[in-house]
Short mmCIF file of C-alpha atoms and ligand atoms in Angstrom, two decimals:
data_model
loop_
_atom_site.label_atom_id
_atom_site.label_comp_id
_atom_site.label_asym_id
_atom_site.label_seq_id
_atom_site.Cartn_x
_atom_site.Cartn_y
_atom_site.Cartn_z
CA MET U 586 2.98 -19.57 -9.86
CA SER U 587 3.29 -17.21 -6.65
CA CYS U 588 0.65 -14.70 -6.18
CA VAL U 589 1.02 -10.87 -6.20
CA PHE U 590 -0.40 -8.89 -3.72
CA ILE U 591 -0.16 -5.60 -4.52
CA ILE U 592 -1.16 -3.34 -0.88
CA SER U 593 -1.97 0.25 -1.09
CA ALA U 594 -3.40 3.21 1.67
CA PRO U 595 -3.22 6.87 1.49
CA SER U 596 -0.68 8.22 4.10
CA GLY U 597 -1.43 7.70 8.05
CA SER U 598 -3.88 4.28 6.88
CA GLY U 599 -1.72 2.09 9.17
CA LYS U 600 -0.64 0.31 5.80
CA SER U 601 2.89 -0.50 7.07
CA THR U 602 1.97 -1.97 10.55
CA LEU U 603 -0.68 -3.75 8.76
CA VAL U 604 2.29 -5.49 6.42
CA ASN U 605 4.68 -5.20 8.94
CA ARG U 606 2.01 -7.84 11.27
CA LEU U 607 1.21 -9.94 7.77
CA MET U 608 4.96 -10.51 7.31
CA ALA U 609 5.09 -11.63 11.21
CA SER U 610 2.79 -14.33 10.61
CA ASP U 611 3.16 -15.44 7.60
CA LYS U 612 6.30 -17.42 7.06
CA ASN U 613 5.16 -17.90 2.97
CA LEU U 614 5.27 -14.18 1.92
CA ILE U 615 8.60 -12.31 0.56
CA PHE U 616 8.19 -8.70 1.04
CA SER U 617 9.67 -5.89 -2.41
CA VAL U 618 12.07 -4.27 -1.33
CA SER U 619 12.07 -1.10 -3.12
CA TYR U 620 14.23 1.17 -4.87
CA THR U 621 14.12 4.87 -4.59
CA THR U 622 15.92 8.33 -4.49
CA ARG U 623 13.78 9.76 -1.60
CA ALA U 624 16.66 10.26 1.61
CA PRO U 625 16.07 7.62 4.24
CA ARG U 626 14.15 8.75 7.51
CA GLY U 627 15.49 8.37 10.86
CA HIS U 628 15.72 4.98 11.78
CA GLU U 629 15.64 3.31 8.28
CA LYS U 630 18.63 1.05 6.91
CA ASP U 631 19.32 0.51 3.26
CA GLY U 632 18.18 -2.64 2.13
CA GLN U 633 15.74 -3.46 4.90
CA ALA U 634 12.30 -0.21 4.24
CA TYR U 635 14.15 0.34 1.28
CA ASN U 636 17.29 0.31 -1.48
CA PHE U 637 17.78 3.94 -1.13
CA ILE U 638 19.46 5.50 -4.55
CA THR U 639 20.38 8.28 -6.51
CA ARG U 640 18.78 9.68 -9.38
CA GLU U 641 20.90 8.99 -11.33
CA ASP U 642 21.21 5.48 -10.54
CA PHE U 643 17.32 5.47 -10.95
CA GLU U 644 17.64 6.60 -14.38
CA ALA U 645 19.87 4.09 -15.43
CA ARG U 646 17.86 1.75 -14.07
CA ILE U 647 14.80 2.74 -15.88
CA ALA U 648 16.58 2.54 -18.97
CA LYS U 649 17.91 -0.55 -18.26
CA GLY U 650 14.29 -1.94 -18.01
CA GLU U 651 14.83 -3.27 -14.27
CA PHE U 652 12.14 -2.25 -12.71
CA LEU U 653 8.82 -3.96 -13.35
CA GLU U 654 6.67 -0.39 -12.45
CA HIS U 655 7.78 3.16 -11.39
CA ALA U 656 6.66 6.20 -10.38
CA LEU U 657 7.02 9.82 -9.23
CA VAL U 658 5.77 10.14 -6.19
CA PHE U 659 5.86 13.36 -3.70
CA GLY U 660 8.96 14.73 -5.92
CA ASN U 661 10.43 11.31 -5.78
CA TYR U 662 11.32 7.90 -7.60
CA TYR U 663 10.30 4.94 -6.03
CA GLY U 664 10.35 1.34 -8.40
CA THR U 665 9.86 -2.02 -7.81
CA HIS U 666 12.91 -4.47 -9.45
CA ARG U 667 11.83 -7.42 -11.96
CA GLY U 668 14.28 -9.89 -10.46
CA ILE U 669 11.04 -10.03 -6.99
CA LEU U 670 8.84 -12.08 -9.26
CA GLU U 671 11.67 -14.58 -10.37
CA ARG U 672 12.47 -14.53 -6.18
CA GLY U 673 8.56 -15.58 -5.10
CA ARG U 674 9.05 -18.58 -8.09
CA SER U 675 12.21 -19.45 -6.97
CA GLU U 676 11.16 -19.80 -3.25
CA GLY U 677 7.88 -20.89 -3.87
CA LYS U 678 6.54 -17.89 -1.62
CA ASP U 679 3.47 -14.82 -2.81
CA VAL U 680 5.23 -11.21 -2.61
CA VAL U 681 3.48 -8.24 -1.28
CA LEU U 682 3.95 -5.13 -2.81
CA ASP U 683 3.56 -1.73 -0.53
CA ILE U 684 3.32 0.93 -3.61
CA ASP U 685 1.08 3.45 -4.64
CA VAL U 686 -1.78 4.06 -7.07
CA GLN U 687 0.27 4.73 -10.19
CA GLY U 688 2.47 1.31 -9.14
CA ALA U 689 -0.79 -0.39 -8.98
CA ARG U 690 -2.36 0.35 -12.55
CA GLN U 691 0.66 -0.41 -13.87
CA LEU U 692 1.03 -3.61 -11.96
CA LYS U 693 -2.53 -4.76 -12.62
CA GLU U 694 -2.01 -4.41 -16.71
CA GLN U 695 1.05 -6.63 -16.31
CA ILE U 696 0.06 -9.40 -13.84
CA PRO U 697 -3.77 -9.35 -14.44
CA ASP U 698 -3.89 -11.88 -11.42
CA ALA U 699 -2.35 -9.38 -8.84
CA VAL U 700 -4.43 -9.15 -6.21
CA SER U 701 -4.71 -5.65 -4.77
CA VAL U 702 -5.79 -4.04 -1.22
CA PHE U 703 -7.31 -0.62 -0.70
CA ILE U 704 -6.42 0.09 3.51
CA LEU U 705 -8.30 3.08 4.65
CA ALA U 706 -9.29 4.76 7.99
CA PRO U 707 -12.54 4.69 8.95
CA SER U 708 -13.00 8.63 8.81
CA ARG U 709 -10.74 12.26 7.94
CA GLU U 710 -10.40 12.81 12.11
CA GLU U 711 -8.94 8.98 12.25
CA LEU U 712 -6.57 9.78 9.75
CA ALA U 713 -5.53 13.38 10.89
CA LYS U 714 -5.13 11.68 14.83
CA ARG U 715 -3.35 8.81 13.25
CA LEU U 716 -1.10 11.39 11.28
CA ARG U 717 -0.15 13.79 14.45
CA ALA U 718 -0.04 10.51 16.98
CA ARG U 719 3.41 9.24 14.58
CA SER U 720 4.77 12.71 15.18
CA GLU U 721 6.82 11.99 11.70
CA ASP U 722 5.67 14.87 9.93
CA SER U 723 5.07 18.96 10.36
CA GLU U 724 1.58 20.33 10.95
CA GLU U 725 1.92 21.91 7.18
CA VAL U 726 2.76 18.45 6.06
CA ILE U 727 -0.35 16.29 7.73
CA GLU U 728 -2.61 18.95 6.57
CA ARG U 729 -0.56 18.19 3.12
CA ARG U 730 -1.13 14.48 3.39
CA LEU U 731 -4.67 14.92 4.65
CA SER U 732 -5.89 17.29 1.25
CA GLY U 733 -4.04 14.66 -0.53
CA ALA U 734 -5.77 11.67 0.68
CA ALA U 735 -9.59 13.16 -0.12
CA ARG U 736 -8.11 12.68 -4.18
CA GLU U 737 -6.12 8.79 -3.62
CA ILE U 738 -9.27 7.55 -1.65
CA GLN U 739 -10.96 8.22 -5.27
CA ASP U 740 -8.99 5.63 -6.43
CA TYR U 741 -10.27 2.45 -4.00
CA ARG U 742 -12.00 2.11 -7.77
CA LEU U 743 -9.33 0.37 -8.90
CA TYR U 744 -8.57 -2.52 -6.05
CA ASP U 745 -10.16 -5.75 -5.67
CA TYR U 746 -10.26 -5.36 -1.88
CA VAL U 747 -10.79 -2.37 0.62
CA LEU U 748 -9.57 -3.22 3.80
CA VAL U 749 -11.14 -0.47 6.45
CA ASN U 750 -7.80 -0.20 9.46
CA ASP U 751 -10.86 0.37 12.25
CA ASP U 752 -9.57 -1.95 15.21
CA VAL U 753 -5.81 -3.42 14.44
CA ASP U 754 -5.98 -6.47 15.18
CA ARG U 755 -10.10 -7.02 13.55
CA ALA U 756 -8.09 -5.28 10.27
CA SER U 757 -5.06 -8.02 11.04
CA GLU U 758 -6.43 -11.15 10.63
CA ARG U 759 -8.84 -9.59 7.58
CA LEU U 760 -6.05 -8.89 5.66
CA GLN U 761 -4.51 -12.42 6.50
CA ALA U 762 -7.67 -14.04 5.64
CA ILE U 763 -7.67 -12.49 2.14
CA VAL U 764 -3.96 -13.92 1.84
CA GLU U 765 -5.54 -17.26 2.71
CA ALA U 766 -8.51 -17.11 0.49
CA GLU U 767 -6.59 -16.28 -2.58
CA ARG U 768 -4.16 -18.60 -2.54
CA LYS U 769 -6.85 -21.39 -2.29
CA GLY U 770 -8.65 -19.86 -4.83
CA GLN U 771 -11.64 -20.11 -2.14
CA ASP U 772 -13.90 -17.32 -1.26
CA ASN U 773 -15.54 -17.61 1.98
CA PRO U 774 -18.20 -15.11 3.68
CA GLY U 775 -15.80 -12.62 5.22
CA VAL U 776 -13.46 -12.09 2.49
CA THR U 777 -16.10 -11.41 0.51
CA ALA U 778 -17.99 -8.90 2.51
CA MET U 779 -14.63 -6.52 1.49
CA ARG U 780 -14.65 -6.54 -1.79
CA ARG U 781 -14.42 -3.67 -3.93
CA THR U 782 -17.38 -4.52 -5.68
CA ASN U 783 -19.91 -4.99 -2.94
CA PRO U 784 -22.16 -2.19 -2.98
CA ALA U 785 -21.70 -2.16 1.11
CA VAL U 786 -18.21 -1.34 0.51
CA THR U 787 -19.10 1.48 -2.09
CA ALA U 788 -21.27 2.48 0.55
CA ARG U 789 -18.66 2.66 3.22
CA VAL U 790 -15.77 4.55 1.24
CA GLU U 791 -19.07 7.04 0.23
CA ARG U 792 -19.75 8.37 3.71
CA LEU U 793 -15.65 8.09 4.12
CA LEU U 794 -15.20 10.84 1.42
CA ALA U 795 -18.24 12.65 2.85
CA SER U 796 -16.48 12.88 5.82
CA PHE U 797 -13.35 14.77 4.34
CA ALA U 798 -16.40 17.17 2.34
CA VAL U 799 -17.25 17.93 6.27
CA ARG U 800 -13.71 18.73 8.20
CA GLU U 801 -14.35 17.05 10.78
CA ASP U 802 -11.45 17.66 12.73
P1 LIG Z 2322 0.96 4.56 7.07
O1 LIG Z 2322 2.03 3.18 6.86
O2 LIG Z 2322 0.11 3.62 6.04
O3 LIG Z 2322 1.51 5.72 6.71
P2 LIG Z 2322 1.47 3.41 9.96
O4 LIG Z 2322 1.30 2.24 9.59
O5 LIG Z 2322 2.84 4.63 9.53
O6 LIG Z 2322 0.35 4.33 8.71
O7 LIG Z 2322 0.48 3.91 10.80
C1 LIG Z 2322 0.06 5.50 11.23
C2 LIG Z 2322 -0.15 5.23 12.86
O8 LIG Z 2322 -0.95 5.07 12.87
C3 LIG Z 2322 1.08 4.54 13.40
O9 LIG Z 2322 1.25 5.50 14.70
C4 LIG Z 2322 0.09 3.67 13.78
O10 LIG Z 2322 0.99 3.57 15.10
C5 LIG Z 2322 -1.30 3.81 13.86
N1 LIG Z 2322 -1.92 2.77 13.51
C6 LIG Z 2322 -1.72 2.32 12.56
N2 LIG Z 2322 -3.25 1.39 12.71
C7 LIG Z 2322 -4.35 1.66 13.70
C8 LIG Z 2322 -4.79 1.55 14.18
N3 LIG Z 2322 -6.18 0.71 14.07
N4 LIG Z 2322 -5.93 1.97 15.40
C9 LIG Z 2322 -4.76 3.17 16.00
N5 LIG Z 2322 -3.58 3.93 15.38
C10 LIG Z 2322 -3.89 2.50 14.27
P1 LIG Z 2323 7.14 6.35 2.03
O1 LIG Z 2323 8.21 7.04 1.01
O2 LIG Z 2323 5.94 6.90 2.57
O3 LIG Z 2323 7.46 5.36 2.37
O4 LIG Z 2323 5.90 5.90 0.50
C1 LIG Z 2323 5.45 6.53 -0.18
C2 LIG Z 2323 4.70 6.51 -1.25
O5 LIG Z 2323 5.39 5.27 -2.57
C3 LIG Z 2323 3.54 5.12 -0.87
O6 LIG Z 2323 2.44 5.57 -1.25
C4 LIG Z 2323 3.85 4.31 -1.48
O7 LIG Z 2323 3.37 2.60 -1.42
C5 LIG Z 2323 4.51 4.12 -2.13
N1 LIG Z 2323 5.68 3.15 -2.45
C6 LIG Z 2323 6.69 2.65 -2.32
N2 LIG Z 2323 7.50 1.58 -2.37
C7 LIG Z 2323 6.90 1.62 -4.13
C8 LIG Z 2323 7.19 1.20 -5.22
O8 LIG Z 2323 8.73 0.94 -5.45
N3 LIG Z 2323 6.41 1.71 -6.39
C9 LIG Z 2323 5.47 2.97 -6.07
N4 LIG Z 2323 4.73 2.87 -7.64
N5 LIG Z 2323 5.36 3.36 -5.44
C10 LIG Z 2323 5.67 3.31 -4.63
#
């Protein structure tokens, strides 16, 4: 049985950056390409970031039970195809899912052994800076993402690990360390320190949430 890794984060935290690095460095992982009804962004190609399909097609696939989980995110459907688990098994690889918290909740019910990681930017100020640096969204959308983030961060309680993406190289190493420790079923102090149940992690997230209450930017 291959391992299933669920990775979630508020938009702008650096999840795609870290997942792309992980996929490039670890050839024993396969990435689950989700289905979505949202329109492709500039450079996104069908079948790579997502399988882009119509709402009718998505609803027909829901009716046929094709999805392991699906959710409405910002008004669009997103879903994980059941076939990814069989592919992981037949190729002898572990599976990485980039899904939101609603999907993570559904997945955990079906696959209790799935390992979940919540990625966070170190502060509201830094999250705002990254969203602006990415220059993909209007100022209005950025503000909406920031106010949504405070709500999303509270969902960290659902996850096994919390990874603060401060320095990108360090955060990449930590994500890889979680994958390796879980594969081997062997904890090490660096990985244990990121467990959500660790009181220091709770304290760190509470400080981050406080930075949203006291507007820093
Ligand atoms: P997400 O997938 O979570 O929405 P991205 O991976 O697109 O986030 O990252 C948002 C922006 O922040 C990008 O411009 C990315 O290059 C930058 N970024 C990611 N990680 C870091 C980091 N540790 N430090 C500074 N900038 C980062
Ligand atoms: P974006 O449109 O920015 O690529 O993604 C928006 C959100 O949808 C992100 O939080 C992403 O993790 C989530 N998402 C992507 N694919 C899936 C999926 O298959 N299922 C669920 N539940 N969420 C997904």
